[in-house]
Structures are given as structure tokens and as C-alpha cells.
Amino acid sequence: MKPRTGMSRYLPIAALLCGGIVLSARYNSWWVLVILLLLTLLGAGYLRLASRRSAHIERLVIKRTAELRQANKELTLREELMRSLVEALEHSKHQLEGQSDLLQITNKRLEELAALKDEVVAKVSHELRTPLTSIKEGLNLMLDNALGETTADQQDFLKTMDSDVDRLTELINNMLDLSKIEAGRMRLVRKRVKAKELIDSVLRSYKPLLGPRTIRVECPEASCVFVDRNRILQVLTNLVSNVLKVTPEEGGAITLSVSEQDGRIAFGITDNGPGIAAEDLSKLFQKFSQVGGSRARGTGLGLVVCKELAALHGGRMDVTSEVGRGSTFTLSLPAYTDAFALQASFEELRDLIPTSEGQTVCCLAIQADALLNHGAMSEERWSVLERMMEEIRRNLHRGDIVLVREPSWIVVLALAHAHDAPSIVNRLRRTALKDLPLPVGVALYLGGGRDPMRLFEYAASHADQAPVVQDAGRAGGVS
């Protein structure tokens, strides 16, 4: 039934009023008319209020209905959008799965090609080295007139050939080193080395080649680094060789300096040669890139290898130069501390665990207090410990690391299976530690941590106890 609208809702009131008038006239009673009039007015007011409320409710219903329709329309649009997004995600998922499979195939192929490249480089280098050695020896014999007298022109020609053979040998060695570094197969044999010892070794090698050039050395006695001695000498000799190529003999000056600041040792090599243009500095450490004139001609790989070897030691290579005034090459390395040596050695071995077929880092702590004279100077104590370390190294496998931990500990870090740990101790007891009453403790790295001090402390605290394997947080011990 539809609600009454307009004047129709007032018809009952009008009928009531008419009936009251008729009754009042018939019975001649005015008060009935008054009562009916009051009731009529009340009814009319009530109906007016009800009408207004009904209209308000009707407007609210219309408004809510419109809002619900709009919300429903938006939900429908969102549902369609979500459906489109789901379909797009499914499509992207299938594409990614296909690309992932392709990447795996590509990576496998790249690994095969990298292995093949390393094999080719190694084989070619080996095949070239043998004839180059023979050529080098033959040239030296001819230069020394051991095979008969040679003319001045022949001597010049032979010297050019000898120089080219040296250059080719250097190129082969650099290619091999770079290939090992890029493949992650360059192993360092690091130990504590005095910076002055490295500088003196370089000077001995190049002193005959200095000629009239002057050379100045600024090197403190106490500075030490934790490095692979042969590799850092390779870097320093390469830098000095480059400097000699560009420094004039007459009036040429070279400075070798060592400075220590903020826990780092900086080896500086300065010349007063022609210098390097600013736009060429960025090319120095690029493969096969060369700058300068013919005097600086090289293989284009030496500085690249130097930079990579510095990075392997946690160091860096820098160069500053000014055209017409000379250049300074700086090799910056972490200064030696017991803590740094232990941390660096531990991380080097830990990174090899995934490819070591079930091996883990084994830490031996050897208490060498009985060997030391406690009244001796620090350098004397170091000499005793270093002799003991060398003896221990001779009875370990290649790649095992021997360190010192002040005041009187020798630390051995090795990759080994857990069941092989006691055999390492027994081997040292029969050889380097024979007849020496030195306590030895062992701890095994069980993964999950990065602090080798915990490993060392566990081994040291279990020195010469009954053999036991147990859990010490993330370290197990065998002593």
C-alpha cells in the first residue's frame, strides 16, 4: 500500500470535522464542536510532523541507496582490477620461471666457459714459459759472448729481444695471476712482515738499475703488516719498475716512504717524472690500458694485478699526479695487530668451507710460555715465537695458517674434518713440539658466528685436557 500524499492525508480530519459540525448543530452543543476542533488541530499537527519525518527518511533512503550503488560499482571495478592483476602476476610468474631456467643454463655455461678459459690460460702459459726460458738463456749466453763475439749492432738487437722476452714473461705471469684472482683461487700465505724489510728487499733488487738517479727512503722501524710477502713484493716491485721507466736518469729523484695513520700502513712511491694527465688517471687500473709515451710502455696488466692483490689484503691502491712534476703511487694496507691477523685468517678459511667437502675451521692454541724469557725485550720474544712458528709451518699442510697471539700463544688455523683434529695435534707432538712440554688445545668452528676470538678462547681454555667434543655455543672443542 502506497503512503498517502498531498491533501489526501487530511481527508480523515476533514471528515471528522464535518461530522462534529453536524453533531453540534443537531444537539445544539457548542463544546462538542470545540473538542472536535482541538482534536482536528492536534491530528493535523501530528500528520504534518509525520509527513516531514517520512520525507526525511525517504531522502535518507534514496541517498543511502545511491551510495550503495556507487560503492557496489567501485567494488565491481576493483574486483575486475584485482582479477587483471592476478592474471598479470601469473603471467609474470611464468615468465620469471622461464627466465630463471634460462639464467641457470646460462650461468652453468658461463662457469664451464670460465673453467675452460682458466684451463686454456694455464696450458698456454705453461707451454709458453718453457720455450721462453730457453730463449732467455740463449739470449743471455749471446749477450755475454759465450757463443762467440757479437758486434755492437748485434748487441743492441739482442738487448731488444731480451727486453721483449721479459715483457712477454711479465704478461704471461700477470694473466695467470689475474685469472686466479677473478676465479677466486688466489690463496695468500700471510704472516707478520716489517714494512722496512719489504722496502729493503725492493731496494736490493733495483739498486743496480737506478743509475745516477737519487733515491730517498723514509721508513719507521716498527711498522708491520700482515701480508703474503711475495705478493706484496710483487706489487711494490711493479710500482718501482713503472717509476723507473718514466723517471729521467739525469736529475731523476725517487722517494720510497712508509707512514702509519688510523690503523693503516701506507707505502708511497714518488717520482719527479713527466706526471700523468688528469683525464688519464682513471685509465691506469683498466685492463690493457696504457698511458704516457713509449718510455712507459708495458703490458697494460701490471697495475690491474697490483690493485687486485691490494684488495685481497684488505688494502687499496691510489695515485696522485701533476703534469710536469711527477706522480705518487700509494699502497695502503691494514697495520698488523694480533686481532686483525686472527680475524682475516679465520674469514679466509671460513669462506672456503662451502667447497671443502665437509671440512671446517680447526683452531689449535699452543701455549709457548715455557719457551720465552719473560725479562726479554718484545723483539727477542718475537724472534723466539717466529722460529717456533716456522718449525710448525713445515709440519702442516699447504694453506694452514700459523699466527701469534700475545703474550705467549701460537695459533694454528686449518681446514679439516672434525675427526682429523686429534691427528693434527699428534703430528705436531711428533715433530715441531717433540720434547717440548707445551699445552695444546683445539676448537672446531660449527658455523653461525663471525668472531674467531671465541674459537681461540675455547681452544686455549681446554689446552691439554682429556679428549672431548662438546658444544660451546657455536664452537666445539677437541683437546
Coordinates of N, CA and C in Angstrom, one line a residue, residues 158-303:
L158 N 120.1 -7.9 -29.7 CA 119.9 -9.0 -28.7 C 119.3 -8.4 -27.4
K159 N 119.7 -7.1 -27.1 CA 119.1 -6.5 -25.9 C 117.6 -6.2 -26.1
T160 N 117.2 -5.8 -27.3 CA 115.8 -5.6 -27.6 C 115.0 -6.9 -27.5
M161 N 115.6 -8.0 -28.0 CA 114.9 -9.3 -27.9 C 114.8 -9.7 -26.5
D162 N 115.9 -9.5 -25.7 CA 115.8 -9.8 -24.3 C 114.8 -9.0 -23.5
S163 N 114.6 -7.8 -23.9 CA 113.6 -6.9 -23.2 C 112.2 -7.4 -23.6
D164 N 112.0 -7.8 -24.9 CA 110.7 -8.3 -25.3 C 110.4 -9.6 -24.7
V165 N 111.4 -10.5 -24.5 CA 111.1 -11.8 -23.8 C 110.7 -11.5 -22.3
D166 N 111.4 -10.5 -21.7 CA 111.0 -10.2 -20.3 C 109.5 -9.6 -20.3
R167 N 109.2 -8.8 -21.2 CA 107.9 -8.2 -21.3 C 106.8 -9.3 -21.5
L168 N 107.1 -10.3 -22.4 CA 106.2 -11.4 -22.6 C 106.0 -12.3 -21.4
T169 N 107.1 -12.5 -20.7 CA 107.1 -13.3 -19.5 C 106.2 -12.6 -18.4
E170 N 106.4 -11.3 -18.3 CA 105.6 -10.5 -17.4 C 104.1 -10.6 -17.7
L171 N 103.8 -10.5 -19.0 CA 102.4 -10.5 -19.5 C 101.8 -11.9 -19.1
I172 N 102.5 -13.0 -19.3 CA 102.0 -14.3 -19.0 C 101.8 -14.4 -17.5
N173 N 102.7 -14.0 -16.7 CA 102.6 -14.1 -15.3 C 101.4 -13.2 -14.8
N174 N 101.2 -12.0 -15.3 CA 100.1 -11.2 -15.0 C 98.7 -11.8 -15.4
M175 N 98.7 -12.4 -16.5 CA 97.5 -13.1 -17.0 C 97.1 -14.2 -16.1
L176 N 98.1 -15.0 -15.7 CA 97.9 -16.1 -14.8 C 97.3 -15.6 -13.4
D177 N 98.0 -14.6 -12.9 CA 97.6 -14.0 -11.6 C 96.2 -13.5 -11.7
L178 N 95.9 -12.7 -12.7 CA 94.6 -12.1 -12.8 C 93.5 -13.2 -13.0
S179 N 93.8 -14.3 -13.7 CA 92.9 -15.4 -13.9 C 92.6 -16.0 -12.6
K180 N 93.6 -16.2 -11.8 CA 93.4 -16.8 -10.4 C 92.5 -15.9 -9.5
I181 N 92.8 -14.6 -9.6 CA 92.1 -13.7 -8.7 C 90.6 -13.7 -9.1
E182 N 90.4 -13.6 -10.4 CA 89.0 -13.5 -10.9 C 88.2 -14.8 -10.6
A183 N 88.9 -15.9 -10.6 CA 88.3 -17.2 -10.3 C 88.2 -17.5 -8.8
G184 N 88.7 -16.6 -8.0 CA 88.7 -16.8 -6.5 C 89.6 -17.9 -6.1
R185 N 90.7 -18.2 -6.8 CA 91.6 -19.3 -6.5 C 92.9 -18.8 -6.1
M186 N 93.0 -17.5 -5.8 CA 94.3 -16.9 -5.4 C 94.4 -17.1 -3.8
R187 N 95.2 -18.0 -3.4 CA 95.4 -18.2 -1.9 C 96.6 -17.4 -1.4
L188 N 96.5 -16.7 -0.4 CA 97.5 -15.9 0.2 C 98.2 -16.6 1.4
V189 N 99.5 -16.5 1.5 CA 100.2 -17.1 2.6 C 100.7 -15.9 3.4
R190 N 99.9 -15.5 4.4 CA 100.2 -14.3 5.1 C 100.9 -14.5 6.4
K191 N 101.7 -13.6 6.8 CA 102.4 -13.6 8.1 C 102.8 -12.1 8.4
R192 N 103.3 -11.9 9.6 CA 103.7 -10.6 10.1 C 105.0 -10.3 9.4
V193 N 105.0 -9.1 8.7 CA 106.3 -8.7 8.0 C 106.5 -7.2 8.3
K194 N 107.8 -6.9 8.6 CA 108.1 -5.5 8.8 C 108.1 -4.7 7.5
A195 N 107.5 -3.5 7.5 CA 107.4 -2.7 6.3 C 108.9 -2.4 5.8
K196 N 109.8 -2.1 6.7 CA 111.2 -1.8 6.3 C 111.8 -3.0 5.6
E197 N 111.5 -4.2 6.0 CA 112.0 -5.4 5.3 C 111.6 -5.4 3.9
L198 N 110.3 -5.1 3.6 CA 109.8 -5.0 2.2 C 110.5 -4.0 1.4
I199 N 110.7 -2.8 2.0 CA 111.3 -1.7 1.3 C 112.8 -2.1 1.0
D200 N 113.5 -2.6 1.9 CA 114.9 -3.0 1.7 C 115.0 -4.1 0.6
S201 N 114.1 -5.0 0.6 CA 114.1 -6.0 -0.4 C 113.9 -5.4 -1.8
V202 N 113.0 -4.5 -2.0 CA 112.8 -3.8 -3.3 C 114.1 -3.0 -3.6
L203 N 114.7 -2.4 -2.7 CA 115.9 -1.6 -3.0 C 117.0 -2.5 -3.5
R204 N 117.2 -3.6 -2.8 CA 118.3 -4.5 -3.2 C 118.1 -5.0 -4.7
S205 N 116.8 -5.2 -5.1 CA 116.5 -5.7 -6.4 C 116.8 -4.6 -7.5
Y206 N 116.5 -3.4 -7.2 CA 116.5 -2.3 -8.2 C 117.7 -1.3 -8.1
K207 N 118.5 -1.5 -7.0 CA 119.7 -0.6 -6.9 C 120.6 -0.6 -8.1
P208 N 120.9 -1.8 -8.7 CA 121.7 -1.7 -9.9 C 121.1 -1.0 -11.1
L209 N 119.8 -0.8 -11.1 CA 119.1 -0.1 -12.2 C 118.9 1.4 -12.0
L210 N 119.3 1.9 -10.8 CA 119.0 3.3 -10.5 C 119.9 4.2 -11.3
G211 N 121.1 3.8 -11.6 CA 122.0 4.7 -12.3 C 122.3 6.0 -11.5
P212 N 122.3 7.1 -12.2 CA 122.6 8.4 -11.5 C 121.4 8.9 -10.7
R213 N 120.2 8.3 -10.8 CA 119.0 8.8 -10.1 C 119.3 8.8 -8.6
T214 N 118.7 9.7 -7.9 CA 118.8 9.7 -6.4 C 117.6 9.0 -5.9
I215 N 117.7 8.4 -4.7 CA 116.6 7.7 -4.1 C 116.6 8.0 -2.6
R216 N 115.5 8.3 -2.0 CA 115.4 8.6 -0.6 C 114.4 7.7 0.0
V217 N 114.7 7.2 1.2 CA 113.8 6.2 1.9 C 113.4 6.8 3.2
E218 N 112.1 6.8 3.5 CA 111.5 7.3 4.8 C 110.7 6.2 5.3
C219 N 111.2 5.4 6.3 CA 110.5 4.2 6.8 C 110.8 4.0 8.2
P220 N 109.8 4.1 9.1 CA 110.0 3.8 10.5 C 110.3 2.3 10.7
E221 N 111.0 2.0 11.8 CA 111.4 0.6 12.0 C 110.3 -0.3 12.5
A222 N 109.3 0.3 13.3 CA 108.4 -0.6 14.0 C 107.2 -1.0 13.2
S223 N 106.9 -0.3 12.0 CA 105.7 -0.6 11.3 C 105.7 -2.0 10.7
C224 N 104.6 -2.8 11.0 CA 104.4 -4.1 10.5 C 103.1 -4.3 9.8
V225 N 103.0 -5.2 8.8 CA 101.8 -5.6 8.1 C 101.6 -7.1 8.1
F226 N 100.4 -7.5 7.9 CA 100.0 -8.9 7.8 C 99.7 -9.3 6.4
V227 N 100.7 -9.8 5.7 CA 100.6 -9.9 4.2 C 101.3 -11.2 3.7
D228 N 101.0 -11.5 2.5 CA 101.7 -12.5 1.7 C 102.9 -11.8 1.2
R229 N 104.1 -12.1 1.8 CA 105.3 -11.3 1.5 C 105.6 -11.3 0.0
N230 N 105.5 -12.4 -0.7 CA 105.9 -12.5 -2.1 C 104.9 -11.6 -2.9
R231 N 103.6 -11.6 -2.6 CA 102.7 -10.9 -3.4 C 102.8 -9.4 -3.2
I232 N 103.1 -9.0 -2.0 CA 103.2 -7.5 -1.7 C 104.5 -7.0 -2.4
L233 N 105.6 -7.9 -2.3 CA 106.8 -7.5 -3.1 C 106.5 -7.4 -4.5
Q234 N 105.7 -8.3 -5.1 CA 105.3 -8.2 -6.5 C 104.7 -6.8 -6.8
V235 N 103.8 -6.4 -5.9 CA 103.1 -5.1 -6.1 C 104.2 -3.9 -6.0
L236 N 105.0 -4.0 -5.0 CA 106.0 -2.9 -4.8 C 107.0 -2.8 -6.0
T237 N 107.5 -4.0 -6.4 CA 108.5 -4.0 -7.5 C 107.8 -3.6 -8.8
N238 N 106.6 -3.9 -9.0 CA 105.9 -3.4 -10.2 C 105.8 -1.9 -10.2
L239 N 105.5 -1.3 -9.0 CA 105.4 0.1 -8.9 C 106.7 0.8 -9.1
V240 N 107.8 0.2 -8.5 CA 109.1 0.8 -8.7 C 109.5 0.7 -10.1
S241 N 109.2 -0.4 -10.8 CA 109.6 -0.6 -12.2 C 108.9 0.4 -13.1
N242 N 107.7 0.7 -12.8 CA 107.0 1.7 -13.6 C 107.6 3.1 -13.4
V243 N 108.0 3.4 -12.1 CA 108.6 4.7 -11.8 C 109.9 4.8 -12.5
L244 N 110.7 3.8 -12.6 CA 112.0 3.8 -13.2 C 111.8 4.1 -14.7
K245 N 110.8 3.6 -15.3 CA 110.5 3.8 -16.8 C 110.3 5.3 -17.1
V246 N 109.7 6.0 -16.2 CA 109.3 7.4 -16.5 C 110.2 8.5 -15.8
T247 N 111.1 8.0 -14.9 CA 112.0 9.0 -14.2 C 113.3 9.1 -15.0
P248 N 113.6 10.4 -15.4 CA 114.9 10.6 -16.2 C 116.1 10.2 -15.3
E249 N 117.1 9.7 -16.0 CA 118.3 9.3 -15.3 C 119.1 10.6 -14.7
E250 N 119.2 11.6 -15.6 CA 119.8 12.8 -15.1 C 118.8 13.7 -14.4
G251 N 119.1 13.9 -13.1 CA 118.2 14.8 -12.3 C 117.0 14.0 -11.8
G252 N 116.9 12.7 -12.0 CA 115.7 11.9 -11.6 C 115.8 11.7 -10.1
A253 N 114.7 11.7 -9.4 CA 114.7 11.5 -7.9 C 113.4 10.6 -7.6
I254 N 113.7 9.6 -6.8 CA 112.6 8.7 -6.4 C 112.6 8.7 -4.8
T255 N 111.4 8.7 -4.3 CA 111.2 8.6 -2.8 C 110.3 7.4 -2.5
L256 N 110.9 6.5 -1.6 CA 110.1 5.4 -1.1 C 109.8 5.8 0.4
S257 N 108.5 5.8 0.7 CA 108.1 6.2 2.1 C 107.1 5.2 2.7
V258 N 107.1 5.1 4.0 CA 106.2 4.4 4.7 C 105.6 5.2 5.9
S259 N 104.3 5.3 6.0 CA 103.7 6.1 7.1 C 102.6 5.3 7.7
E260 N 102.3 5.6 8.9 CA 101.2 4.9 9.6 C 100.2 5.9 10.1
Q261 N 98.9 5.6 9.8 CA 97.8 6.5 10.3 C 96.5 5.8 10.3
D262 N 95.8 6.0 11.4 CA 94.4 5.4 11.6 C 94.4 3.9 11.4
G263 N 95.5 3.2 11.9 CA 95.5 1.7 11.8 C 95.8 1.2 10.4
R264 N 96.4 2.0 9.5 CA 96.8 1.6 8.2 C 98.3 2.0 7.9
I265 N 98.9 1.2 7.1 CA 100.3 1.4 6.7 C 100.3 1.8 5.2
A266 N 100.8 3.0 4.9 CA 100.8 3.5 3.5 C 102.2 3.4 2.9
F267 N 102.4 2.7 1.9 CA 103.7 2.6 1.1 C 103.6 3.6 0.0
G268 N 104.4 4.7 0.0 CA 104.3 5.7 -1.1 C 105.6 5.6 -2.0
I269 N 105.4 5.7 -3.3 CA 106.5 5.7 -4.3 C 106.3 6.9 -5.1
T270 N 107.2 7.9 -5.0 CA 107.1 9.2 -5.7 C 108.2 9.4 -6.6
D271 N 107.9 10.0 -7.8 CA 108.9 10.3 -8.8 C 108.8 11.7 -9.2
N272 N 109.8 12.2 -9.9 CA 109.7 13.6 -10.4 C 109.7 13.5 -12.0
G273 N 109.0 12.5 -12.5 CA 108.9 12.4 -13.9 C 107.9 13.3 -14.6
P274 N 107.5 13.0 -15.8 CA 106.6 13.9 -16.5 C 105.2 14.0 -15.9
G275 N 104.8 13.1 -15.1 CA 103.4 13.1 -14.5 C 102.4 12.5 -15.4
I276 N 101.2 12.4 -15.0 CA 100.1 11.8 -15.7 C 98.9 12.8 -15.8
A277 N 98.4 13.0 -17.0 CA 97.3 14.0 -17.1 C 96.1 13.5 -16.3
A278 N 95.3 14.4 -15.9 CA 94.1 14.1 -15.0 C 93.1 13.2 -15.7
E279 N 92.9 13.4 -17.1 CA 92.0 12.5 -17.8 C 92.5 11.1 -18.0
D280 N 93.8 10.9 -17.7 CA 94.4 9.5 -17.9 C 94.4 8.7 -16.6
L281 N 94.2 9.4 -15.5 CA 94.3 8.7 -14.2 C 93.3 7.5 -14.1
S282 N 92.1 7.7 -14.6 CA 91.1 6.7 -14.5 C 91.4 5.5 -15.3
K283 N 92.3 5.6 -16.3 CA 92.7 4.5 -17.2 C 93.8 3.6 -16.6
L284 N 94.4 4.1 -15.6 CA 95.6 3.3 -15.1 C 95.3 1.9 -14.6
F285 N 94.1 1.7 -14.0 CA 93.7 0.4 -13.5 C 92.7 -0.3 -14.3
Q286 N 92.7 0.0 -15.6 CA 91.9 -0.8 -16.6 C 92.8 -1.8 -17.4
K287 N 92.2 -2.9 -17.7 CA 93.0 -4.0 -18.4 C 93.5 -3.5 -19.7
F288 N 94.7 -3.7 -20.0 CA 95.4 -3.5 -21.2 C 95.4 -2.0 -21.6
S289 N 95.2 -1.1 -20.6 CA 95.2 0.3 -20.9 C 96.6 0.9 -20.5
Q290 N 97.1 1.7 -21.4 CA 98.4 2.3 -21.2 C 98.3 3.8 -21.4
V291 N 99.1 4.5 -20.6 CA 99.1 6.0 -20.7 C 100.6 6.4 -20.8
G292 N 100.8 7.6 -21.2 CA 102.2 8.1 -21.4 C 102.8 7.8 -22.7
G293 N 104.0 8.1 -22.9 CA 104.7 7.8 -24.1 C 105.4 6.5 -24.2
S294 N 106.3 6.3 -25.1 CA 106.9 5.0 -25.3 C 107.8 4.6 -24.1
R295 N 108.3 5.5 -23.3 CA 109.1 5.2 -22.2 C 108.3 4.4 -21.1
A296 N 107.0 4.6 -21.1 CA 106.1 3.9 -20.1 C 105.5 2.6 -20.7
R297 N 106.0 2.2 -21.8 CA 105.3 1.0 -22.5 C 105.4 -0.2 -21.6
G298 N 104.3 -0.9 -21.4 CA 104.2 -2.1 -20.5 C 103.2 -3.0 -21.1
T299 N 102.8 -4.0 -20.2 CA 101.8 -5.0 -20.6 C 100.4 -4.5 -20.5
G300 N 100.1 -3.5 -19.7 CA 98.8 -3.0 -19.5 C 98.0 -3.8 -18.5
L301 N 98.7 -4.7 -17.8 CA 98.0 -5.6 -16.8 C 98.6 -5.4 -15.4
G302 N 99.9 -4.9 -15.3 CA 100.6 -4.8 -14.1 C 99.8 -4.1 -13.0
L303 N 99.4 -2.9 -13.2 CA 98.6 -2.1 -12.2 C 97.3 -2.7 -11.9

